[in-house]
mmCIF file of C-alpha atoms in Angstrom:
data_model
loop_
_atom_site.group_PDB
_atom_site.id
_atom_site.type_symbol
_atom_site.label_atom_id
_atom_site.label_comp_id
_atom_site.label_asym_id
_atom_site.label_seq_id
_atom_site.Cartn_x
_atom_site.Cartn_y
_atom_site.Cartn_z
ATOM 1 C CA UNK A 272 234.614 114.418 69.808
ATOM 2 C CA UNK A 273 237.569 116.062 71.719
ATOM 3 C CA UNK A 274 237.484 117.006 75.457
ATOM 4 C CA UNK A 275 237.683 120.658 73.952
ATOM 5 C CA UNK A 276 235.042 120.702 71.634
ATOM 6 C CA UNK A 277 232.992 118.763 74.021
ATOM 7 C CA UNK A 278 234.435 121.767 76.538
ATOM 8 C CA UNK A 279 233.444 124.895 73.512
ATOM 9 C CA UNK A 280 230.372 123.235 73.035
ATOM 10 C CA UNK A 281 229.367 122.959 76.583
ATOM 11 C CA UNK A 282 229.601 126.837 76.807
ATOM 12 C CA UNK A 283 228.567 127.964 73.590
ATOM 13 C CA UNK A 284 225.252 126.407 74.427
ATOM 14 C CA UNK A 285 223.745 129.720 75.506
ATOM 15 C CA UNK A 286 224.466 131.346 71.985
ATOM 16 C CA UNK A 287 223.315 128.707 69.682
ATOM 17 C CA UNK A 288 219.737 130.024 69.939
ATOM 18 C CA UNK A 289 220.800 133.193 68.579
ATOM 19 C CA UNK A 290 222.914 131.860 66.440
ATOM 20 C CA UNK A 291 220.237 129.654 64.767
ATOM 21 C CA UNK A 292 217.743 132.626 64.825
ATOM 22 C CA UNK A 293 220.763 134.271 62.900
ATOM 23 C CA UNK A 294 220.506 131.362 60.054
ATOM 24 C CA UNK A 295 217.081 131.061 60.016
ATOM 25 C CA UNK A 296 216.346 134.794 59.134
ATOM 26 C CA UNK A 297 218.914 134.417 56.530
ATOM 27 C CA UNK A 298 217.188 132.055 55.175
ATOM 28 C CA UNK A 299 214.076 133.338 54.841
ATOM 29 C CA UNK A 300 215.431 136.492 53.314
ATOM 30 C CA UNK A 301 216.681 134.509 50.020
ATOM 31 C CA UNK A 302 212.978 132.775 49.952
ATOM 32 C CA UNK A 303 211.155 135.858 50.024
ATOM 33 C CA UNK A 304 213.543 137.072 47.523
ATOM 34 C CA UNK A 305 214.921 140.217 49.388
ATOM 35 C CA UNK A 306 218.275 138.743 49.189
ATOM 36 C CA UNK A 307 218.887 137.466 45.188
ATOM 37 C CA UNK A 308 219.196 133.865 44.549
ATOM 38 C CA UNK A 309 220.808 134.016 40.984
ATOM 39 C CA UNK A 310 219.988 131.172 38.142
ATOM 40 C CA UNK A 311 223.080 130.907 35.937
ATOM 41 C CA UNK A 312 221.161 129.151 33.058
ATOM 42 C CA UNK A 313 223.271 126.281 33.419
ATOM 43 C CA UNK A 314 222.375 123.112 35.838
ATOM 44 C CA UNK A 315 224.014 123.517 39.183
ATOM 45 C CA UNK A 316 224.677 120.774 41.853
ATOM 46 C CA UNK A 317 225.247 121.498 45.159
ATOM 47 C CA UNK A 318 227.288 119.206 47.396
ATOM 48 C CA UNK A 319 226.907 119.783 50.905
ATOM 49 C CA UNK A 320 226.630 118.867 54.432
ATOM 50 C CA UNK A 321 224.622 120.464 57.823
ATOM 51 C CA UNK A 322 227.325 119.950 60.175
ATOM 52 C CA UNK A 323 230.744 120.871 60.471
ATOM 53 C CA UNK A 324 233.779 118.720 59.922
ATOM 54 C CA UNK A 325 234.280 116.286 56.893
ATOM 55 C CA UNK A 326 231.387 113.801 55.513
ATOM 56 C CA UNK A 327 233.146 112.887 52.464
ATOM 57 C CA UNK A 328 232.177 115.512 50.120
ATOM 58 C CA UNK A 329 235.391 115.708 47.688
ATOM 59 C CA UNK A 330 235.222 112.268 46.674
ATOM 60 C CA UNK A 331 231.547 112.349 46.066
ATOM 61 C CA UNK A 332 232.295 115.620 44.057
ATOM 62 C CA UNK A 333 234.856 113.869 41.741
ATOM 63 C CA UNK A 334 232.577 111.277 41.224
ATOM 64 C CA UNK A 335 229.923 113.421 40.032
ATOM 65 C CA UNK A 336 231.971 114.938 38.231
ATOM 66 C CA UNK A 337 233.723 112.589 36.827
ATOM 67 C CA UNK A 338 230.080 110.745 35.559
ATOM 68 C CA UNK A 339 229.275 114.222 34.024
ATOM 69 C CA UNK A 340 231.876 114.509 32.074
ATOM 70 C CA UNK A 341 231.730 110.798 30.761
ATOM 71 C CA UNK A 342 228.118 111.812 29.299
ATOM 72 C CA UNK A 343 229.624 114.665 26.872
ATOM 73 C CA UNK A 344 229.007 117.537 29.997
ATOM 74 C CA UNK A 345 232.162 120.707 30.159
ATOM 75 C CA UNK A 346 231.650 120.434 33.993
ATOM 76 C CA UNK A 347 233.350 123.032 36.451
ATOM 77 C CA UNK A 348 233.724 122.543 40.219
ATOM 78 C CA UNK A 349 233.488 125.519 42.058
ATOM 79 C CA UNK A 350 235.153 126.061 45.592
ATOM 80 C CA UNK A 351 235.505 128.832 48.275
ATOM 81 C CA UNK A 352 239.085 127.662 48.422
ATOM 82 C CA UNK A 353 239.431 127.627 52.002
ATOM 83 C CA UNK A 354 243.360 127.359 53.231
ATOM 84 C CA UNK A 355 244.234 129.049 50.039
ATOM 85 C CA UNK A 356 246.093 132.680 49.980
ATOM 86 C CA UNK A 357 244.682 133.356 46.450
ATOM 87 C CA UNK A 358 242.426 136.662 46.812
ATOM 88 C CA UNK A 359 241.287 137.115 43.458
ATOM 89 C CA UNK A 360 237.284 137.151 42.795
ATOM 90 C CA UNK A 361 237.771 134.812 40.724
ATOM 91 C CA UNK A 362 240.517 132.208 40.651
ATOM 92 C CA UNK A 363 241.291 129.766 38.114
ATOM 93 C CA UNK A 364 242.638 126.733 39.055
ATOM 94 C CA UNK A 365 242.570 124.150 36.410
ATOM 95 C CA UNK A 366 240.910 125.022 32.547
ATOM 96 C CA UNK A 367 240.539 121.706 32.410
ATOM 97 C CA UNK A 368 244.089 120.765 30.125
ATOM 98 C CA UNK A 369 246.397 122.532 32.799
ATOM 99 C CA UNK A 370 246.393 123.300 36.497
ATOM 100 C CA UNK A 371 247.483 126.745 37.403
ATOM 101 C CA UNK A 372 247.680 127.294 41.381
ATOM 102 C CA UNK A 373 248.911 124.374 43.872
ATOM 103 C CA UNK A 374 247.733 123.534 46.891
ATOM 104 C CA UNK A 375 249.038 126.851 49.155
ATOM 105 C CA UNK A 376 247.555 129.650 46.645
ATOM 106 C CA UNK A 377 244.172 127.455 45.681
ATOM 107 C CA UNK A 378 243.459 125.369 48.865
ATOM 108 C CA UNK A 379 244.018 121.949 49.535
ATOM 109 C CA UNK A 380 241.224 120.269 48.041
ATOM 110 C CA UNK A 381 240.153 122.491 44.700
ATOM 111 C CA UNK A 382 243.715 121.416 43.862
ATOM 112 C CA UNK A 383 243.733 117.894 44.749
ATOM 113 C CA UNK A 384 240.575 118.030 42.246
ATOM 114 C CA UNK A 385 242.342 119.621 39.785
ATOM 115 C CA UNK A 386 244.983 117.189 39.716
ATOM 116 C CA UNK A 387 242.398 114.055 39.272
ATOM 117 C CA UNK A 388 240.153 115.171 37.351
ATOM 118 C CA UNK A 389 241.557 116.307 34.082
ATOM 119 C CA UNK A 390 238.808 118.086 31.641
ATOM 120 C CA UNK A 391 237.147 119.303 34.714
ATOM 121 C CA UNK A 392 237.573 123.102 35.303
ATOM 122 C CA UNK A 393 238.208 123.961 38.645
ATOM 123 C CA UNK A 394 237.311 127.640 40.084
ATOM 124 C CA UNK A 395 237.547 129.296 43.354
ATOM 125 C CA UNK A 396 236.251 132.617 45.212
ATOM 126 C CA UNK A 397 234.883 133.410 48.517
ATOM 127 C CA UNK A 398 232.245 135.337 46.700
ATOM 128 C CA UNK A 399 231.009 131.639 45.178
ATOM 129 C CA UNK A 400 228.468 133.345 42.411
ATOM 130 C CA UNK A 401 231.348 135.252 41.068
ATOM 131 C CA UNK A 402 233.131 132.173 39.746
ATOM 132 C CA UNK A 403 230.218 130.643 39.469
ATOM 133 C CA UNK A 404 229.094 132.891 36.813
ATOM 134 C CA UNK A 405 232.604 133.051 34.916
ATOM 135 C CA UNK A 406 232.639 128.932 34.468
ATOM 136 C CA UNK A 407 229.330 129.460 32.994
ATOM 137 C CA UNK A 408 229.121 132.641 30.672
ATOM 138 C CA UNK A 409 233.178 132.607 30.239
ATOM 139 C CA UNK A 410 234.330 129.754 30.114
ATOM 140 C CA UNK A 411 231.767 127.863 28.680
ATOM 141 C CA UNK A 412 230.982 125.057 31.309
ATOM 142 C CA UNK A 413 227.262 123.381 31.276
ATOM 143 C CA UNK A 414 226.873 122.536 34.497
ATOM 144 C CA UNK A 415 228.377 123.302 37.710
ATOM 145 C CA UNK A 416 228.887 121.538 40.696
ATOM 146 C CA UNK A 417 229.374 123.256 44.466
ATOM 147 C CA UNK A 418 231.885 121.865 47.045
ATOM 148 C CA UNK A 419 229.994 123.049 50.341
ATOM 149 C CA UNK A 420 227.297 124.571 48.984
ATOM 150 C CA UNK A 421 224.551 124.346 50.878
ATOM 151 C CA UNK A 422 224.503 127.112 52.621
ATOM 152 C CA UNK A 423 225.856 129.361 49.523
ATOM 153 C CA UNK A 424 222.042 130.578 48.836
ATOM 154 C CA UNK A 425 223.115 133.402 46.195
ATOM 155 C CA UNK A 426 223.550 130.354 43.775
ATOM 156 C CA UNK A 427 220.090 128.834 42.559
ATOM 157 C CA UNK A 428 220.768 124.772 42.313
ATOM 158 C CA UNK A 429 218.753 121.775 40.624
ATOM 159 C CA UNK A 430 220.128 119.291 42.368
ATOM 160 C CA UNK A 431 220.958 120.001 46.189
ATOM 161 C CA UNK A 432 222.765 117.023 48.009
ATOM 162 C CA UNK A 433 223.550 117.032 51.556
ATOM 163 C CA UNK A 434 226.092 114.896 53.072
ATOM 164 C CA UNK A 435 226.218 113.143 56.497
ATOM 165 C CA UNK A 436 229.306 111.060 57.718
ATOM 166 C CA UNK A 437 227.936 107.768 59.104
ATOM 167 C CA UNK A 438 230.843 108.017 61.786
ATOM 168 C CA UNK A 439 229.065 111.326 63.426
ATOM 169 C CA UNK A 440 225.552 111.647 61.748
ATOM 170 C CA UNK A 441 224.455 114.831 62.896
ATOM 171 C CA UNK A 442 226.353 114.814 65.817
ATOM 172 C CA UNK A 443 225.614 116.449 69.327
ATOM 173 C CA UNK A 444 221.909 117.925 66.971
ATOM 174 C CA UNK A 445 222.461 121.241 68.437
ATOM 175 C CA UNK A 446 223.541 124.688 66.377
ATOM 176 C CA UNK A 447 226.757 126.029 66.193
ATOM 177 C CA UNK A 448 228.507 127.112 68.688
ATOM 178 C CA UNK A 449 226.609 124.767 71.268
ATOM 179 C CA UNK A 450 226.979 121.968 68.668
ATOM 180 C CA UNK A 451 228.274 120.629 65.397
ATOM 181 C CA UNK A 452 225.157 121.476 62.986
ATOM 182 C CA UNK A 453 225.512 125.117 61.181
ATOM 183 C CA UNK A 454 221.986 125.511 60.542
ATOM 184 C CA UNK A 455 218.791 124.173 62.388
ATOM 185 C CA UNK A 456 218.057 120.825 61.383
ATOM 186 C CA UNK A 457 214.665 122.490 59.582
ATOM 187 C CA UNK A 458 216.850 123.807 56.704
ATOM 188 C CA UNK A 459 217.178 120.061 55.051
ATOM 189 C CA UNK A 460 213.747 120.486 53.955
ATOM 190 C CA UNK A 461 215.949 122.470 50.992
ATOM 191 C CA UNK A 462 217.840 119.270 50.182
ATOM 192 C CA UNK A 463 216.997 117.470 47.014
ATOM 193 C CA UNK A 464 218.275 114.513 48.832
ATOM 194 C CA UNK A 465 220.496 112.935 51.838
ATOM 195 C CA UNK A 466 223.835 110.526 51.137
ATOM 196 C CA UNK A 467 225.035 108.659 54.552
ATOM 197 C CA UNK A 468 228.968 108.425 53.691
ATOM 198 C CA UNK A 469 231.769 106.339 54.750
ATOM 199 C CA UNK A 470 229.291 103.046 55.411
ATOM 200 C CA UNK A 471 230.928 99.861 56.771
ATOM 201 C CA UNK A 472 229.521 96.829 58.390
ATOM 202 C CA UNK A 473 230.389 98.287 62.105
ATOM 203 C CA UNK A 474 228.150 101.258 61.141
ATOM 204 C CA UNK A 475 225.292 100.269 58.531
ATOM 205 C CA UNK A 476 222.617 99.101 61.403
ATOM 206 C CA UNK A 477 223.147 102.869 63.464
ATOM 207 C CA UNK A 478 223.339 104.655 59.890
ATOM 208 C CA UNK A 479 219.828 102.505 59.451
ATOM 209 C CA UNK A 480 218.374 104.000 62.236
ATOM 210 C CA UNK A 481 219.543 107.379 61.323
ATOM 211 C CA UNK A 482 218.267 106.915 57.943
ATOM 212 C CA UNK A 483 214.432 105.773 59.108
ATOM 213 C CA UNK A 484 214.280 109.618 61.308
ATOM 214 C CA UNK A 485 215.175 111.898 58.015
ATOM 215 C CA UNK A 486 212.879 109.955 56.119
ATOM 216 C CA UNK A 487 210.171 110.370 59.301
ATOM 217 C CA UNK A 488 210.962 114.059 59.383
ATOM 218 C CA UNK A 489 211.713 114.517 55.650
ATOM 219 C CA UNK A 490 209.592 111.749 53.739
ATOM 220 C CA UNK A 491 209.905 113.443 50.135
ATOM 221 C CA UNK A 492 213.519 113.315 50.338
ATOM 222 C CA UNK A 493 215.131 110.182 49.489
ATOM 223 C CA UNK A 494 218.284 108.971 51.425
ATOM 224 C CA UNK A 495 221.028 107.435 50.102
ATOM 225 C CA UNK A 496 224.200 104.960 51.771
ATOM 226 C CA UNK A 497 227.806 105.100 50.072
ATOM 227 C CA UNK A 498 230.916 103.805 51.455
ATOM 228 C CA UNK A 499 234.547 104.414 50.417
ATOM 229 C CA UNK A 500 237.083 101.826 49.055
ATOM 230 C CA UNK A 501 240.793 102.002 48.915
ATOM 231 C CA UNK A 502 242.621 101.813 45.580
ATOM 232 C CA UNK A 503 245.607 102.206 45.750
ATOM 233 C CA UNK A 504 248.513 104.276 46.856
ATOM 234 C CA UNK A 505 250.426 107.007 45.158
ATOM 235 C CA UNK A 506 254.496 108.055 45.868
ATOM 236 C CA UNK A 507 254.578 111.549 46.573
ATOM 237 C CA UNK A 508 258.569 111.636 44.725
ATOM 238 C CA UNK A 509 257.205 110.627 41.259
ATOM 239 C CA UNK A 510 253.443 110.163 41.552
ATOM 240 C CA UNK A 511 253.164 106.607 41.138
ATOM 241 C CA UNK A 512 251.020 104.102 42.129
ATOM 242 C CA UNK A 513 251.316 101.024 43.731
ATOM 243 C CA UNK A 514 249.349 97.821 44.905
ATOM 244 C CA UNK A 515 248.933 98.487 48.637
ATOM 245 C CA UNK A 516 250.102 95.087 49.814
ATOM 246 C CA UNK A 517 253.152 96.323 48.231
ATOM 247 C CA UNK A 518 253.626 99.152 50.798
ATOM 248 C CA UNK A 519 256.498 99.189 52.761
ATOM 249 C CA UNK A 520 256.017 98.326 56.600
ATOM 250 C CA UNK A 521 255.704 99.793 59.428
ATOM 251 C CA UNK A 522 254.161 103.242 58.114
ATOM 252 C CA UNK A 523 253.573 106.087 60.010
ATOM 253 C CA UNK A 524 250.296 107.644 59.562
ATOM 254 C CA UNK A 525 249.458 112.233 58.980
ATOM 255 C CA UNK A 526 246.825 113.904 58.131
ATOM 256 C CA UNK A 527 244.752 117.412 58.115
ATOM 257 C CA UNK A 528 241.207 116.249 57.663
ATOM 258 C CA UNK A 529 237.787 116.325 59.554
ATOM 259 C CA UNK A 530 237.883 113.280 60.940
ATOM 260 C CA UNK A 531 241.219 112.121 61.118
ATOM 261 C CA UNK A 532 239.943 108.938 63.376
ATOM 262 C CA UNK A 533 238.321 108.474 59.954
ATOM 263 C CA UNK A 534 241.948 108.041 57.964
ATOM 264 C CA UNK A 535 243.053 105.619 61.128
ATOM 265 C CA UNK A 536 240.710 103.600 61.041
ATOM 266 C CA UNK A 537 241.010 103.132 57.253
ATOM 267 C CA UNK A 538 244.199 102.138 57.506
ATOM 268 C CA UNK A 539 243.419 99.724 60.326
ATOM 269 C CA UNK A 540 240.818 97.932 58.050
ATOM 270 C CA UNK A 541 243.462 97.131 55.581
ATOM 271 C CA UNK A 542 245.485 95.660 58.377
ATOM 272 C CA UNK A 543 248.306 98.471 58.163
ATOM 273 C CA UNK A 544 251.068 97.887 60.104
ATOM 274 C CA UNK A 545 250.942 101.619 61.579
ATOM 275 C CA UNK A 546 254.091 102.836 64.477
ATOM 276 C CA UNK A 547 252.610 105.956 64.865
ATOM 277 C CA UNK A 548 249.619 108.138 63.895
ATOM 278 C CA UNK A 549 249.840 112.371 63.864
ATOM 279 C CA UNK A 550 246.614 113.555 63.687
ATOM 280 C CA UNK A 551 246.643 117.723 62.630
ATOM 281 C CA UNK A 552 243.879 120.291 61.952
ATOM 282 C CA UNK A 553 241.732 120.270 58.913
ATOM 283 C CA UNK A 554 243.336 122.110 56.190
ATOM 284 C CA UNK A 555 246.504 121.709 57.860
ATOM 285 C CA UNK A 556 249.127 124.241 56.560
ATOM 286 C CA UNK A 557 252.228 122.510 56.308
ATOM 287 C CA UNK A 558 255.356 124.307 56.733
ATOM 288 C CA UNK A 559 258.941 123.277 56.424
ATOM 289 C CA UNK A 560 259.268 123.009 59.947
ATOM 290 C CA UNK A 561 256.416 121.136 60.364
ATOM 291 C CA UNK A 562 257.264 118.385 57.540
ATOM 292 C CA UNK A 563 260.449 118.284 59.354
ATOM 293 C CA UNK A 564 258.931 117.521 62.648
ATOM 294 C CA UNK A 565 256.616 114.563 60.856
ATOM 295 C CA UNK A 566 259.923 113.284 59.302
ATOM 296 C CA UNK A 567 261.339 113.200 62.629
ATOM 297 C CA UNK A 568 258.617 111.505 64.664
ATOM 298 C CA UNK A 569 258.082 108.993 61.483
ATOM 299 C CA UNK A 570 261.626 107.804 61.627
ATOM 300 C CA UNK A 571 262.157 107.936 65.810
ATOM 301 C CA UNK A 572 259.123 105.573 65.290
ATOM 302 C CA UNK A 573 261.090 103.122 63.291
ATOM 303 C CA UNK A 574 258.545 103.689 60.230
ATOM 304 C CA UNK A 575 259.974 102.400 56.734
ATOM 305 C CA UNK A 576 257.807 104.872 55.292
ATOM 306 C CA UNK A 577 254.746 107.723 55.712
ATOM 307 C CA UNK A 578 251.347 107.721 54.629
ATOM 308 C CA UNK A 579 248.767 110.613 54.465
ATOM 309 C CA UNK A 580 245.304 111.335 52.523
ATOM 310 C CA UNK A 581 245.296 112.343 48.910
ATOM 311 C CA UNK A 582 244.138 116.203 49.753
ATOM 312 C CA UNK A 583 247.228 116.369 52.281
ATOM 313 C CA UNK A 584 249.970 114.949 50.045
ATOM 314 C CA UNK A 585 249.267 118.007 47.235
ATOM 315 C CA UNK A 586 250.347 120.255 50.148
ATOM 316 C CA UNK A 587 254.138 118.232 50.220
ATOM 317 C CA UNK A 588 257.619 119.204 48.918
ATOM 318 C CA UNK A 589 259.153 115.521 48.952
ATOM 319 C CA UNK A 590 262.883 117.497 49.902
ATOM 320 C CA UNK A 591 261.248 117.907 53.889
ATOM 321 C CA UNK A 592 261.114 114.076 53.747
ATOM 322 C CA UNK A 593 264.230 111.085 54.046
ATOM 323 C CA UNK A 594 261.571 107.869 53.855
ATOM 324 C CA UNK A 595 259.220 107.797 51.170
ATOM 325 C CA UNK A 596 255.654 109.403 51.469
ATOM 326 C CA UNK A 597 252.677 107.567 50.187
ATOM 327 C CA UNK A 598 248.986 108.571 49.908
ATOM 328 C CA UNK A 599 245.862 106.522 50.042
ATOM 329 C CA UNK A 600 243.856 106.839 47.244
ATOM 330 C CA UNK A 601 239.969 106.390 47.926
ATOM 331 C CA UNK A 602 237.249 105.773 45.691
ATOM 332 C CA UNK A 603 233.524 106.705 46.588
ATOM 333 C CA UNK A 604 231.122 103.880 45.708
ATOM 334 C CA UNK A 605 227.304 104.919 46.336
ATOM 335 C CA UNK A 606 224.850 102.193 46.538
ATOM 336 C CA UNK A 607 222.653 101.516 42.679
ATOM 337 C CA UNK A 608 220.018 103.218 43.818
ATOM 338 C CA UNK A 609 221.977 106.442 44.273
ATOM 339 C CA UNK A 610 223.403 105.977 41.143
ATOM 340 C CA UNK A 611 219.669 105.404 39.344
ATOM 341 C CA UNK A 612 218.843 108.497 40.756
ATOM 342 C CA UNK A 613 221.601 110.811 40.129
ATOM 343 C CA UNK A 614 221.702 109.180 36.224
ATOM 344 C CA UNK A 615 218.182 110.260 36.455
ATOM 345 C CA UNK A 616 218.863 113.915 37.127
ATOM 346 C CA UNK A 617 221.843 114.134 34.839
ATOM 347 C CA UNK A 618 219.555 113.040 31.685
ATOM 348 C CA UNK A 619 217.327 116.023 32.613
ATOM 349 C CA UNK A 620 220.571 118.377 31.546
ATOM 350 C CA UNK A 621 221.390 118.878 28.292
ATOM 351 C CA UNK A 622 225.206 118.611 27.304
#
């Protein structure tokens, strides 16, 4: 964690009391029923995390997604859109045969899964149940699936996963805005069940120990390990792929994620020759004169190209760039006994 989010932490420690009290009342209004929880009369999965910052969720979302609609499912991912201008209630960004918004109007992400997931619709509204409801008694979808929805209550789920990055687990354990968790850890007795993400050797023994606490504090809810692989890498001028060892070298590095440390590191693994490394915020808007300034740096660092994550490079226009821009393209891979278990949920539905 930075020096000033150790710093906002640090001070907001007086309010995160309050702020918990906040989310726990909240809470307990949607249990007792005076705030609605609506069933849509389709399945609905929930992909979500406790803390803030990234834990992997998109990738595990295409996945899912991806399995459902291998089994004969018309699944639609629904998405609050955030970093998007579009301000409709309900906002359609892919039908599942064409995508209508890019990344500035839809968001980074509900595009990037728009893009790589064809026959997946792909909705977004801050509202969530209001798109929600349109991919099911509209458009015809059979099951949903929620990016960041655990905390969107309004939507009753069958399957709620929750999401924890084994880089930061549930970081500093206090609430928002003392800490990184935005609701007390008691909520994740909602979960359905627990995925560690982003395992490697150098953090399977802590994620272990992590693992053995929520099943001490949680024992009904199973917890899962997945780790990430990289595939390949795609040219941002045509949308090609290519063999990694095939990228050009030295490449400097961009990205707007949660954990950029996460993206470095990646690259490190593969033994990337990397001059230079630009970390920006998570859903990083990128303007011309920004693109110009990462041009810039990239090629005063003697870089033969640029590399970036696959939600950033939907943001692009290649015309900001003179070297060639490259994504990474990851791939989720949960352990078997993940994959037993979501199977198992998925034959519950009915296509």
């Amino acid at each position: 964690m930075s020096q000033k989010f150790s710093l906002l932490n640090f001070l907001g420690r007086p309010f995160s009391p309050i702020y918990s009290t906040v989310m726990k009342g909240r809470e307990a209004l949607y249990r007792k029923g005076i705030k609605k929880s609506h069933s849509l009369g389709v399945p609905v999965i929930s992909v979500g995390n406790l803390t803030m910052g990234g834990t992997g969720k998109t990738p595990l979302v295409a996945h899912i997604a991806s399995k459902l609609l291998a089994k004969g499912f018309k699944p639609a991912i629904i998405s609050r859109g955030y970093g998007g201008a579009a301000g409709n209630k309900v906002n359609i960004v892919s039908d599942g045969n064409e995508v209508f918004l890019d990344a500035k109007t839809a968001g980074d992400e509900p595009c990037f899964l728009a893009h790589s997931l064809p026959g997946v619709h792909v909705y977004t509204g801050i509202v969530r149940i209001l798109p929600s409801r349109f991919a099911a008694e509209k458009a015809g979808c059979n099951v949903l699936i929620l990016d960041d929805g655990f905390q969107h209550l309004a939507v009753k789920r069958d399957l709620d996963l929750v999401l924890f990055s084994a880089a930061s687990l549930a970081g500093n354990s206090r609430v928002f805005p003392g800490g990184d968790l935005r609701e007390p850890i008691s909520a994740l007795k909602r979960s359905s069940a627990f995925v560690i993400t982003g395992i490697t050797e150098e953090l399977r023994e802590r994620s272990s120990k992590f693992k053995e606490i929520l099943l001490q504090r949680f024992p009904d809810i199973p917890v899962f390990f997945a780790s990430y692989e990289a595939r390949q890498a795609q040219l941002l001028t045509d949308m090609s792929s290519c063999a990694l060892p095939t990228l050009p070298s030295p490449l400097f590095a961009f990205c707007g994620i949660g954990q950029p440390q996460l993206f470095q590191k990646t690259l490190t693994a593969l033994d990337s020759d990397i001059c230079g490394f630009m970390p920006l915020r998570d859903h990083q808007a990128f303007t011309p004169s920004l693109l110009k300034k990462i041009n810039a740096k990239a090629k005063k660092s003697g870089a033969q190209a640029l590399i970036t994550t696959e939600k950033d490079l939907v943001k692009i226009r290649k015309e900001h760039f003179t070297l060639p821009v490259f994504s990474l393209q990851m791939e989720v891979h949960p352990e078997q006994n993940f994959t037993d278990f979501l199977n198992m949920q998925i034959n519950g539905f009915k296509p």
